[in-house]
Coordinates of C-alpha atoms and ligand atoms in Angstrom, one line a residue:
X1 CA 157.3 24.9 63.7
X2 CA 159.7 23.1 61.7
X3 CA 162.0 24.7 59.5
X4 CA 160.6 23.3 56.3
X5 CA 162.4 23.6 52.4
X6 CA 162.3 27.1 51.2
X7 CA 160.3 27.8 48.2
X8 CA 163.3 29.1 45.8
X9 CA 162.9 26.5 42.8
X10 CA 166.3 25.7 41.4
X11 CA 168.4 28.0 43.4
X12 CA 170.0 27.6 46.9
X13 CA 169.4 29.5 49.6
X14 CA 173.1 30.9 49.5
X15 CA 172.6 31.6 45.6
X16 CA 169.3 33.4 46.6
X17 CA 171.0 35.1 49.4
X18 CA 173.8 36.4 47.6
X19 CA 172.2 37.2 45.0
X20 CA 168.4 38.4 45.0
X21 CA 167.8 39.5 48.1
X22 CA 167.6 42.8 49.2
X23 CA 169.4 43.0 45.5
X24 CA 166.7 42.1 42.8
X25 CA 163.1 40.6 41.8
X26 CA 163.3 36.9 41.3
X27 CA 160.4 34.7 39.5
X28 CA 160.0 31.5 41.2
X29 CA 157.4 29.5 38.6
X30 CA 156.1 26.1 40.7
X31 CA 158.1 27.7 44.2
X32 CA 154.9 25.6 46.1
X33 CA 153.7 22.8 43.6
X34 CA 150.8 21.6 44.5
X35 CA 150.0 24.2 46.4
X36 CA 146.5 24.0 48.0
X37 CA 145.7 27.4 49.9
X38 CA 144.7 26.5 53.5
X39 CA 142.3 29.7 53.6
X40 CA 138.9 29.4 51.5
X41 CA 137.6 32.9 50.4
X42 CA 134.8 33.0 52.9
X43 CA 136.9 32.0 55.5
X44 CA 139.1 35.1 54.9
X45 CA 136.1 37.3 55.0
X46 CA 135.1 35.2 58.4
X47 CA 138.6 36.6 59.9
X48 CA 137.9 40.0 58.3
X49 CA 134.7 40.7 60.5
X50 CA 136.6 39.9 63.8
X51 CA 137.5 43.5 65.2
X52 CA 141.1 42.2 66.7
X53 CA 141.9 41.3 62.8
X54 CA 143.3 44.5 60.7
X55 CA 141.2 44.3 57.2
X56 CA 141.0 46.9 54.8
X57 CA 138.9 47.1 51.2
X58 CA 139.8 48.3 48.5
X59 CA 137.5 49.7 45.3
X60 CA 137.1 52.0 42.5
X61 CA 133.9 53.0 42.5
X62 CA 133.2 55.4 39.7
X63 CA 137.0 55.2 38.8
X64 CA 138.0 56.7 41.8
X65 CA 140.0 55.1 44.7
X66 CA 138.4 54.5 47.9
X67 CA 140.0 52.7 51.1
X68 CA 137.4 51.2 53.9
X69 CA 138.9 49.8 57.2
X70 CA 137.5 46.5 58.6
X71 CA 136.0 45.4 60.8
X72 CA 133.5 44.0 57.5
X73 CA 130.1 42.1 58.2
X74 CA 129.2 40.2 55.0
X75 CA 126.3 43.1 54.0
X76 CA 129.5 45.6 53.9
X77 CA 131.8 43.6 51.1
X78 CA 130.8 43.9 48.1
X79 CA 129.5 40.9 45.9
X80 CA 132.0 38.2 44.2
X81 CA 130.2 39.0 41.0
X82 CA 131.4 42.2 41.1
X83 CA 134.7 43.6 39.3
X84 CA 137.6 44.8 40.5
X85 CA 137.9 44.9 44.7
X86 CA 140.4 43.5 46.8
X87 CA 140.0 43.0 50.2
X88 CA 143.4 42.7 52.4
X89 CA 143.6 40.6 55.7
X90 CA 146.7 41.3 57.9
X91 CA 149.0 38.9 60.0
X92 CA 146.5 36.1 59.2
X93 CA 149.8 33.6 60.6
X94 CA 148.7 35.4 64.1
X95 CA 145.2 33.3 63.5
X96 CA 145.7 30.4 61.7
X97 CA 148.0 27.4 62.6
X98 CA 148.4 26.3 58.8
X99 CA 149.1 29.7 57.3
X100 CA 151.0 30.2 60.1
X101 CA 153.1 27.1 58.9
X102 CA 153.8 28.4 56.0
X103 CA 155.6 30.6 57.1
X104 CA 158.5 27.7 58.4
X105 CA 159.3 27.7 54.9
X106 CA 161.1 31.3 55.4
X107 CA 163.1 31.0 58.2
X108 CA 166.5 31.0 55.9
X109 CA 165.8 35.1 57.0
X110 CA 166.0 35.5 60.8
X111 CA 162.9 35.7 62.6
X112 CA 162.8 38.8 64.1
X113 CA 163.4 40.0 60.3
X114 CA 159.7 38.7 59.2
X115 CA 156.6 40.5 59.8
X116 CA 153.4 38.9 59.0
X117 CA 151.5 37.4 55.9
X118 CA 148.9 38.8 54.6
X119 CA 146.0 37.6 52.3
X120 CA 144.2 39.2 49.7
X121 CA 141.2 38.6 47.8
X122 CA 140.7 40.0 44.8
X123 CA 137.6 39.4 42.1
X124 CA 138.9 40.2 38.1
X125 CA 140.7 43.3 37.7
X126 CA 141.1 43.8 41.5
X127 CA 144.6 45.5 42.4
X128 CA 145.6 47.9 45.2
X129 CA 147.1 50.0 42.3
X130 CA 150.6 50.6 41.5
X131 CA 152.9 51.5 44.9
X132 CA 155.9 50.7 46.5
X133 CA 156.6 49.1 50.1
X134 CA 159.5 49.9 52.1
X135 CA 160.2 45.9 53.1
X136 CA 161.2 42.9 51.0
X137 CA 158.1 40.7 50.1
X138 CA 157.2 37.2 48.7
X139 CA 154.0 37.3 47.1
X140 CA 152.4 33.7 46.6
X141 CA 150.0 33.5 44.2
X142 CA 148.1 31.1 46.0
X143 CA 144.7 30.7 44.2
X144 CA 143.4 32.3 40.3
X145 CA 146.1 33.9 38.3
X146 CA 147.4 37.4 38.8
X147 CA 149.5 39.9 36.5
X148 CA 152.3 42.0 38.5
X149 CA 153.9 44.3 36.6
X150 CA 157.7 45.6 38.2
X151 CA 160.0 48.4 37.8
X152 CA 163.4 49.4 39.3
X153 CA 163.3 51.7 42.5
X154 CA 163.2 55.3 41.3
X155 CA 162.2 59.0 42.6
X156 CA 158.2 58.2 43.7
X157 CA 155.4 60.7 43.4
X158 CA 152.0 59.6 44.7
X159 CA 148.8 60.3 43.0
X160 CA 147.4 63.3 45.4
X161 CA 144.4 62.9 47.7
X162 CA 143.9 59.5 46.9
X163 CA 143.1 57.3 50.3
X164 CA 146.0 55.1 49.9
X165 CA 149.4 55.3 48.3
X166 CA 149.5 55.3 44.9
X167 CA 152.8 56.4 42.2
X168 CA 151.4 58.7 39.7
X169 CA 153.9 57.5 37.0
X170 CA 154.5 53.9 37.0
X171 CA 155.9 52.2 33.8
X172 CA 156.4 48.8 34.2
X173 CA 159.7 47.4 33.1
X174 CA 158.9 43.1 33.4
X175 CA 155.2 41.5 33.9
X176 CA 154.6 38.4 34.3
X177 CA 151.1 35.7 34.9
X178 CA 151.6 34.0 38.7
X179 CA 149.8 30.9 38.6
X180 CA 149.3 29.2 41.7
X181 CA 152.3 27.8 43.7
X182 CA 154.7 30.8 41.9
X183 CA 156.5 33.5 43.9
X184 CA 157.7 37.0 42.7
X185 CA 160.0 38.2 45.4
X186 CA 160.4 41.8 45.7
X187 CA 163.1 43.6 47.1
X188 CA 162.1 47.3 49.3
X189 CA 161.2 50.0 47.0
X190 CA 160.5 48.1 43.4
X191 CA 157.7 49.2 41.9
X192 CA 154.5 46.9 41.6
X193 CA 150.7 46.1 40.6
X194 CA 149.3 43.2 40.9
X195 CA 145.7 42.8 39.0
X196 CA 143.5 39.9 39.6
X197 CA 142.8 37.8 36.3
X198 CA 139.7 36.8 37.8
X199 CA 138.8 35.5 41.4
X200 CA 142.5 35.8 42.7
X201 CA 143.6 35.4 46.2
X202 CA 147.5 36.3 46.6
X203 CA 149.3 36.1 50.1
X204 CA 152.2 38.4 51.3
X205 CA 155.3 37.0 53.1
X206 CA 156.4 40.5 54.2
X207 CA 159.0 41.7 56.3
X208 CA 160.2 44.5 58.9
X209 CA 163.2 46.6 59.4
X210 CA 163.1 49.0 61.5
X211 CA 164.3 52.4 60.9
X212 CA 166.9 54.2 63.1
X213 CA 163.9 56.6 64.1
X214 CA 161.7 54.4 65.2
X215 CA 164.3 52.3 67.3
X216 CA 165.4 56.1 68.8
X217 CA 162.1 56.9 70.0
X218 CA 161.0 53.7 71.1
X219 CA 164.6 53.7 73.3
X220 CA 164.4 56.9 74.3
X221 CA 161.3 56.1 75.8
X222 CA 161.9 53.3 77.3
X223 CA 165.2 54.9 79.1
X224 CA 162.9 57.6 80.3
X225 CA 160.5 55.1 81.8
X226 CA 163.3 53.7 84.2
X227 CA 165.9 56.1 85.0
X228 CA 166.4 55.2 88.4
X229 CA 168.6 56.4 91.2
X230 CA 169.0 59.8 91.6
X231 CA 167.6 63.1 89.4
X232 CA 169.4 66.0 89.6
X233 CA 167.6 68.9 89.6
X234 CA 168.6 72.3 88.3
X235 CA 169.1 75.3 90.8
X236 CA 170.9 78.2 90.8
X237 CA 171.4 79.6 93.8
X238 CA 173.6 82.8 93.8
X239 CA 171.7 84.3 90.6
X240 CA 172.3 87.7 89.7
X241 CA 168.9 89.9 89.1
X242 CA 168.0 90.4 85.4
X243 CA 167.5 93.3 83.8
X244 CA 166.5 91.1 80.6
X245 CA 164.2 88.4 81.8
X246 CA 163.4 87.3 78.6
X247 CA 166.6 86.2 77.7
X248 CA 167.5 82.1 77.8
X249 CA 170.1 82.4 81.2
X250 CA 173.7 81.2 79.9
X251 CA 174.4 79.3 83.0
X252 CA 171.3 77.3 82.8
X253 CA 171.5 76.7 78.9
X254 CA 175.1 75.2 79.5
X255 CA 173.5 73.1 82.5
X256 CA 171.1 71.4 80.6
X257 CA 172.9 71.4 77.8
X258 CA 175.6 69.3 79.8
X259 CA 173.1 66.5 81.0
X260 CA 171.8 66.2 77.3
X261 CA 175.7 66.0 75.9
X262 CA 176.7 63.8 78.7
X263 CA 174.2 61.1 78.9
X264 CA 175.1 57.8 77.7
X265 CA 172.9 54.4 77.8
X266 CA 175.4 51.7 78.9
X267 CA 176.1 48.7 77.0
X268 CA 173.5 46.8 79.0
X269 CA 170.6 48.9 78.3
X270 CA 171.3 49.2 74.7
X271 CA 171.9 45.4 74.1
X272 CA 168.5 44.7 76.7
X273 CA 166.7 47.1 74.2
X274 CA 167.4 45.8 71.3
X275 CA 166.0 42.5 72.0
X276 CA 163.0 43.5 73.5
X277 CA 162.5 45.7 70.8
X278 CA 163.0 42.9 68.1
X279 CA 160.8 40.7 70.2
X280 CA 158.0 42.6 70.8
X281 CA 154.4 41.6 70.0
X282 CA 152.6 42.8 67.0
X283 CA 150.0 46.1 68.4
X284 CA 146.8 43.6 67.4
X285 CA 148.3 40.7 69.7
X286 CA 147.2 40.5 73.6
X287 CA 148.1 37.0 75.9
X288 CA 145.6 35.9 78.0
X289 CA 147.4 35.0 80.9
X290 CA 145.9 31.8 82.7
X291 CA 143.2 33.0 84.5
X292 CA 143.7 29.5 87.4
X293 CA 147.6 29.0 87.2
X294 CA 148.2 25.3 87.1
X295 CA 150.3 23.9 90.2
X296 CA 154.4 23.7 89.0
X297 CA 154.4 19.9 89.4
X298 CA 151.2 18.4 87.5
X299 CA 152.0 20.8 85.1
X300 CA 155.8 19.6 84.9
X301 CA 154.6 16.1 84.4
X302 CA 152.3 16.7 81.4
X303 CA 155.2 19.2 80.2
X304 CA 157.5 16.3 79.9
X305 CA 154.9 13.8 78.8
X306 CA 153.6 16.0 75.7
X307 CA 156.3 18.6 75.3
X308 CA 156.1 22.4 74.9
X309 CA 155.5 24.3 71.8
X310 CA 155.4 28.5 71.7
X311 CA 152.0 30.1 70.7
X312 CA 152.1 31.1 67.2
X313 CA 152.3 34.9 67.8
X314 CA 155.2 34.5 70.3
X315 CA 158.1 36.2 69.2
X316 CA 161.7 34.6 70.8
X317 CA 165.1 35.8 70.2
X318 CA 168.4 34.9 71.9
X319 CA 171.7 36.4 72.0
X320 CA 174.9 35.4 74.5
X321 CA 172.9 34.5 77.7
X322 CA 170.4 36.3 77.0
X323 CA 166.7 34.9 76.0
X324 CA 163.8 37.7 74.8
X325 CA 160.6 36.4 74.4
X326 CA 157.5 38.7 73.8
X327 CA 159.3 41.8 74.5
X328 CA 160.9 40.8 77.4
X329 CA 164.1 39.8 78.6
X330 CA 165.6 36.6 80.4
X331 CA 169.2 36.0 82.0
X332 CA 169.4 32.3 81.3
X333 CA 170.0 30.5 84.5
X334 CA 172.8 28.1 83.5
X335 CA 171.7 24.9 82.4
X336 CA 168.7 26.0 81.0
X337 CA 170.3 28.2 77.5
X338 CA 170.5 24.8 75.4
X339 CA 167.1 24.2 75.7
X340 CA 165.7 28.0 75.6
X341 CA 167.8 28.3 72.5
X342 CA 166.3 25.0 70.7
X343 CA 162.5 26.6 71.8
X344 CA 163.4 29.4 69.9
X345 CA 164.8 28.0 67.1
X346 CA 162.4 24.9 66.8
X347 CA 159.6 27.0 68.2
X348 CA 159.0 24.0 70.6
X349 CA 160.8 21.4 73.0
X350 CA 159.9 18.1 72.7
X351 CA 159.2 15.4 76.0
X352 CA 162.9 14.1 75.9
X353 CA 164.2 17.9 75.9
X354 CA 162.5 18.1 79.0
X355 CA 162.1 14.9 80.4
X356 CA 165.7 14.5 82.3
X357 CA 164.8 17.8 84.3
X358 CA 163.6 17.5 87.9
X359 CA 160.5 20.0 88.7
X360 CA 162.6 22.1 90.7
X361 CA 164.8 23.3 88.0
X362 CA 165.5 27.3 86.7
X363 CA 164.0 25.2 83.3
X364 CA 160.7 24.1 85.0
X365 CA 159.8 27.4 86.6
X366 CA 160.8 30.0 83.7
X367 CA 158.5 27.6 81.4
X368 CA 155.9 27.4 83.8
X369 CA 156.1 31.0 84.1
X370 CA 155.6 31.4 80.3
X371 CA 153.1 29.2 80.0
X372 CA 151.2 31.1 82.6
X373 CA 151.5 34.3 80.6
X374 CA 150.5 32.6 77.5
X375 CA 153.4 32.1 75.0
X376 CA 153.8 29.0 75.5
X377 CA 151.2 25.9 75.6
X378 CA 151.9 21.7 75.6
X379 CA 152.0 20.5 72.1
X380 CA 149.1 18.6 70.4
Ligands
SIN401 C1 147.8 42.4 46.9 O1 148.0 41.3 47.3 O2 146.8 42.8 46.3 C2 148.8 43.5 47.2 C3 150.1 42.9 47.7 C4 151.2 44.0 47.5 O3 151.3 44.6 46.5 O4 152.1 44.1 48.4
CO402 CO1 153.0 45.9 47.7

């Protein structure tokens, strides 16, 4: 995966940057010209009856909102003659190499700062009503036409008992016609509706931040899972009898109370964390680890001969000398951080990155490793 031109029109990335992002909406007419969507319709409705795929439809029958959750078989959507559904694919990048590709076009934002594209269809009038996300989004109009309608982030009330979420006052402040090849970029938090102008099919660059709750539990949890050494436990020999046994013993209180106060992650474990965290896999995504492990040195040989390029729903991240790759973490062995460093930047090493390297190298056996698990595979 190359890291292609992004799709900004006239502005730089720097002017983009500085001044849209994470700031305000930006209109980018002709962002893709040319454009030619890589997905047909029914081969998004193909991806939306597999059952490791996240699909959800949405209609108005009778004027009122109803969600359904994918898996769909054809007999379940409803027909392309009929008005006003959408049906929403998830992390279609995980599944297919081109739209995955597209997706090269973004990397002026960090990796482990995108989340996944997603593709709707929509027939006329179809729109997932108005809402708000909590992450920034490009939204490619990448086949029909489609109206989205904006306003400034403000105090949100959502309809009540409808199945998804929906603002009950929405008054748009800018609207615009996306033909395809434009891009409305939307910061976290702007209001927005999108409504088909007939057969539409729109696709969401979206990404993730996480929020300081979810990083606390998911750490939390994680230091739980391997404290190791030794755990104290509480005692209290010496205890006086109690005349009040329901009362919360003071000496016991102030025990805990110290471990709680007192514990500190170290450095390590907070740093380790991070990057695993960043790095790890979407829920939907399972390797399959090489069920007949190829011998080191064959494999070496056809490494160097073809070069190595990571699986399309691997997620890499480095920092110092440390490599995380599909939530887990590598020391580099010295000599080999150049090269993990380029995987994860160009997403793949090519036969004279590797080529110089005997088979008996920290490099051979931590790619051979990878490959083993999955992440990693020779290039075309
Ligand atoms: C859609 O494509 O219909 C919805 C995308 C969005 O509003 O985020
Ligand atoms: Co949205």
């Amino acid at each position: 995966m190359r890291t292609l031109n992004p799709p900004l029109g006239p502005l730089s990335v720097d002017q983009f940057m500085r001044g849209h992002w994470q700031r305000k909406p930006l209109l980018i007419r002709a962002a893709l010209p040319d454009f030619k969507p890589p997905l047909s319709p029914e081969a998004l409705f193909e991806l939306a009856t597999r059952d490791d795929v996240e699909s959800r439809l949405v209609s108005q029958p009778r004027g009122r909102w109803r969600l359904d959750r994918g898996p769909f078989d054809a007999q379940d959507l409803p027909a392309r003659t009929r008005r006003a559904w959408t049906l929403l694919v998830q992390g279609v990048d995980l599944h297919v190499d081109a739209v995955h590709d597209l997706l090269a076009r973004f990397r002026f934002v960090p990796d482990v700062r995108l989340d996944d594209l997603m593709i709707s269809y929509a027939t006329d009038g179809g729109g997932v009503g108005p809402h708000v996300d909590s992450y920034d989004v490009f939204l490619l109009q990448a086949h029909g036409r489609r109206r989205w309608r904006i306003s400034a982030p403000r105090a949100i009330e959502l309809l009540p008992d409808a199945p998804l979420r929906i603002l009950s006052h929405f008054e748009a402040e800018q609207e615009w016609v996306l033909e395809p090849g434009d891009i409305l970029y939307l910061p976290p938090l702007w209001g927005h509706e999108g409504t088909a102008l007939g057969e539409c099919m729109t696709y969401s660059i979206g990404f993730r931040a996480p929020s300081r709750l979810e990083l606390l539990r998911g750490f939390l949890a994680d230091c739980a899972d391997s404290v190791g050494g030794s755990d104290p436990r509480f005692g209290d020999r010496g205890l006086a009898p109690t005349r009040t046994p329901g009362r919360l013993p003071e000496p016991m209180t102030r025990s805990l109370a110290g471990w709680l106060a007192d514990w500190r992650p170290t450095k390590r474990q907070i740093d380790d964390y991070i990057g695993r965290f960043l790095t790890e896999p979407k829920p939907s995504v399972w390797f399959e680890a090489q069920a007949r492990p190829p011998a080191l040195s064959p494999w070496w040989e056809a490494a160097q001969r073809r070069g190595l390029r990571a699986d399309r729903r691997s997620r890499l991240a480095y920092r110092g000398r440390h490599l995380f790759i599909n939530g887990e973490s590598f020391e580099m062995p010295s000599g080999t951080s150049a090269r993990l460093r380029r995987l994860a930047d160009s997403r793949e090493l090519p036969p004279d990155a590797l080529r110089a390297t005997p088979v008996d190298s920290d490099l051979a056996r931590t790619l051979h490793q990878w490959f083993c698990a999955g992440w990693i595979h020779h290039s075309r």
